[in-house]
Amino acid sequence: MSVRSILFLCVANSARSQMAEGLARHLFSDDITIQSAGSQPSRVNPWAIEAMVELGIDITGQHSKDVQTIDPDTVDLVITLCAEEVCPLFLGGAERLHWPLTDPDRKGEVLTDAERLQHFREARDEIRRRLISLAEERSLPLRHPSPAA
């Protein structure tokens, strides 16, 4: 199946799916439409923004979106990133992949700023690794094959 559009889903559409959207826009050619959404959209997490800035990727222009606002006919591939939460339901015939990643925000844990940022870096780097693998498996055109460019 040819992939021309990808939707990343999480609950709040604040961290994992936002980082995935930013990374995919950075890595993949403009021929691939990239979106993200959630079942309970909130805001883009400042720690996600910080982790992406470290790679020179600016996601400050992105915003949290409700999955119900996404037209199913515009999506070829849905990638859910939830681990311990219930992932949003997305109707439509798109292919689905599940990449369970623990929420890097760790709201229930008392962490230093450095520890919290490290969780976001780890999630970011795992998403990047999986996106590069996806590109290799599906022959998706990469704009920036290196980690950051």
XYZ file of C-alpha atoms in Angstrom:
149
model
C 0.000 0.000 0.000
C 1.323 3.388 -0.989
C 1.599 5.868 1.881
C 0.830 9.463 0.957
C -0.557 10.599 4.303
C 0.151 9.693 7.926
C -1.850 10.468 11.057
C -0.221 10.167 14.494
C -2.651 9.597 17.360
C -2.382 9.978 21.134
C -4.847 10.967 23.820
C -3.928 14.616 24.475
C -2.072 15.276 21.205
C 0.443 17.172 23.308
C 3.762 15.290 23.285
C 4.371 11.980 21.477
C 2.088 12.642 18.515
C 3.268 16.263 18.261
C 6.919 15.211 18.236
C 6.082 12.517 15.663
C 4.348 15.093 13.475
C 7.321 17.455 13.671
C 9.870 14.708 13.044
C 7.919 13.264 10.110
C 7.530 16.700 8.514
C 11.280 17.178 8.923
C 12.290 13.720 7.676
C 9.795 12.996 4.884
C 9.357 14.792 1.590
C 6.526 17.266 1.094
C 4.775 14.596 -0.982
C 3.593 12.978 2.268
C 0.863 14.724 4.259
C 1.518 14.571 8.008
C -1.114 15.141 10.712
C -1.554 14.447 14.407
C -4.598 14.423 16.664
C -5.991 13.128 19.940
C -9.208 12.105 21.644
C -8.754 14.721 24.393
C -6.650 17.457 22.765
C -4.959 19.927 25.087
C -1.867 21.931 24.095
C 1.590 21.225 22.749
C 3.707 20.332 25.766
C 6.569 22.815 26.375
C 8.935 19.901 27.083
C 8.128 18.429 23.663
C 8.917 21.799 22.099
C 12.222 21.936 24.012
C 13.227 18.401 22.999
C 12.549 19.191 19.343
C 14.448 22.492 19.475
C 17.526 20.447 20.385
C 17.305 18.918 16.884
C 16.632 22.263 15.239
C 12.957 21.402 14.626
C 10.406 24.065 15.567
C 6.959 22.707 16.504
C 5.697 25.916 18.133
C 3.336 26.447 15.175
C 1.628 23.103 15.754
C -1.498 22.791 17.884
C -3.521 19.994 19.475
C -6.389 18.762 17.320
C -9.391 16.537 17.976
C -9.315 13.230 16.076
C -12.931 13.841 15.040
C -11.796 16.818 12.935
C -9.653 14.580 10.706
C -11.280 13.391 7.478
C -10.698 9.604 7.316
C -10.498 9.781 3.526
C -7.325 11.892 3.825
C -5.362 9.264 5.797
C -3.475 6.242 4.426
C -1.656 5.225 7.622
C -2.587 5.753 11.287
C 0.148 5.349 13.893
C -1.017 5.211 17.504
C 1.576 6.075 20.141
C -0.302 5.314 23.371
C 1.078 2.841 25.886
C -0.743 2.853 29.208
C -3.731 4.912 27.991
C -6.577 3.894 25.712
C -5.671 5.102 22.244
C -8.163 7.193 20.298
C -10.411 5.395 17.844
C -10.033 6.424 14.232
C -12.680 5.347 11.763
C -11.867 4.723 8.159
C -9.992 2.195 6.086
C -6.464 3.425 6.779
C -3.765 0.932 7.646
C -2.867 0.983 11.353
C 0.407 0.634 13.214
C 0.781 0.743 16.991
C 3.978 2.110 18.504
C 3.346 1.973 22.278
C 5.480 4.640 23.946
C 5.157 5.648 27.584
C 3.947 9.225 28.027
C 7.168 11.209 28.528
C 5.393 13.787 30.707
C 5.144 11.302 33.602
C 2.595 13.513 35.360
C 2.408 11.222 38.387
C 6.152 11.311 39.051
C 8.169 13.928 40.919
C 11.045 14.712 38.559
C 13.666 17.377 38.135
C 13.470 19.437 34.964
C 16.516 17.565 33.629
C 14.895 14.179 34.317
C 11.629 15.239 32.694
C 13.407 16.579 29.607
C 15.340 13.318 29.351
C 12.066 11.348 29.102
C 11.013 13.597 26.211
C 14.383 13.104 24.505
C 14.056 9.336 24.805
C 10.538 9.373 23.316
C 11.670 11.737 20.541
C 14.648 9.557 19.650
C 12.566 6.366 19.616
C 9.978 7.987 17.359
C 12.741 9.196 15.025
C 14.254 5.703 14.906
C 10.875 4.171 14.059
C 10.146 6.781 11.394
C 13.461 6.076 9.669
C 12.731 2.325 9.809
C 9.242 2.961 8.403
C 10.761 4.965 5.546
C 13.176 2.139 4.755
C 10.450 -0.543 4.903
C 7.974 1.406 2.765
C 10.462 3.166 0.450
C 9.249 6.545 1.653
C 11.340 9.440 0.384
C 13.471 10.999 3.116
C 14.370 14.651 3.062
C 16.827 14.421 5.996
C 18.072 10.846 6.502
C 20.465 11.951 9.247
C 19.140 12.465 12.813
C 19.029 16.235 12.390
C 19.928 18.408 9.464
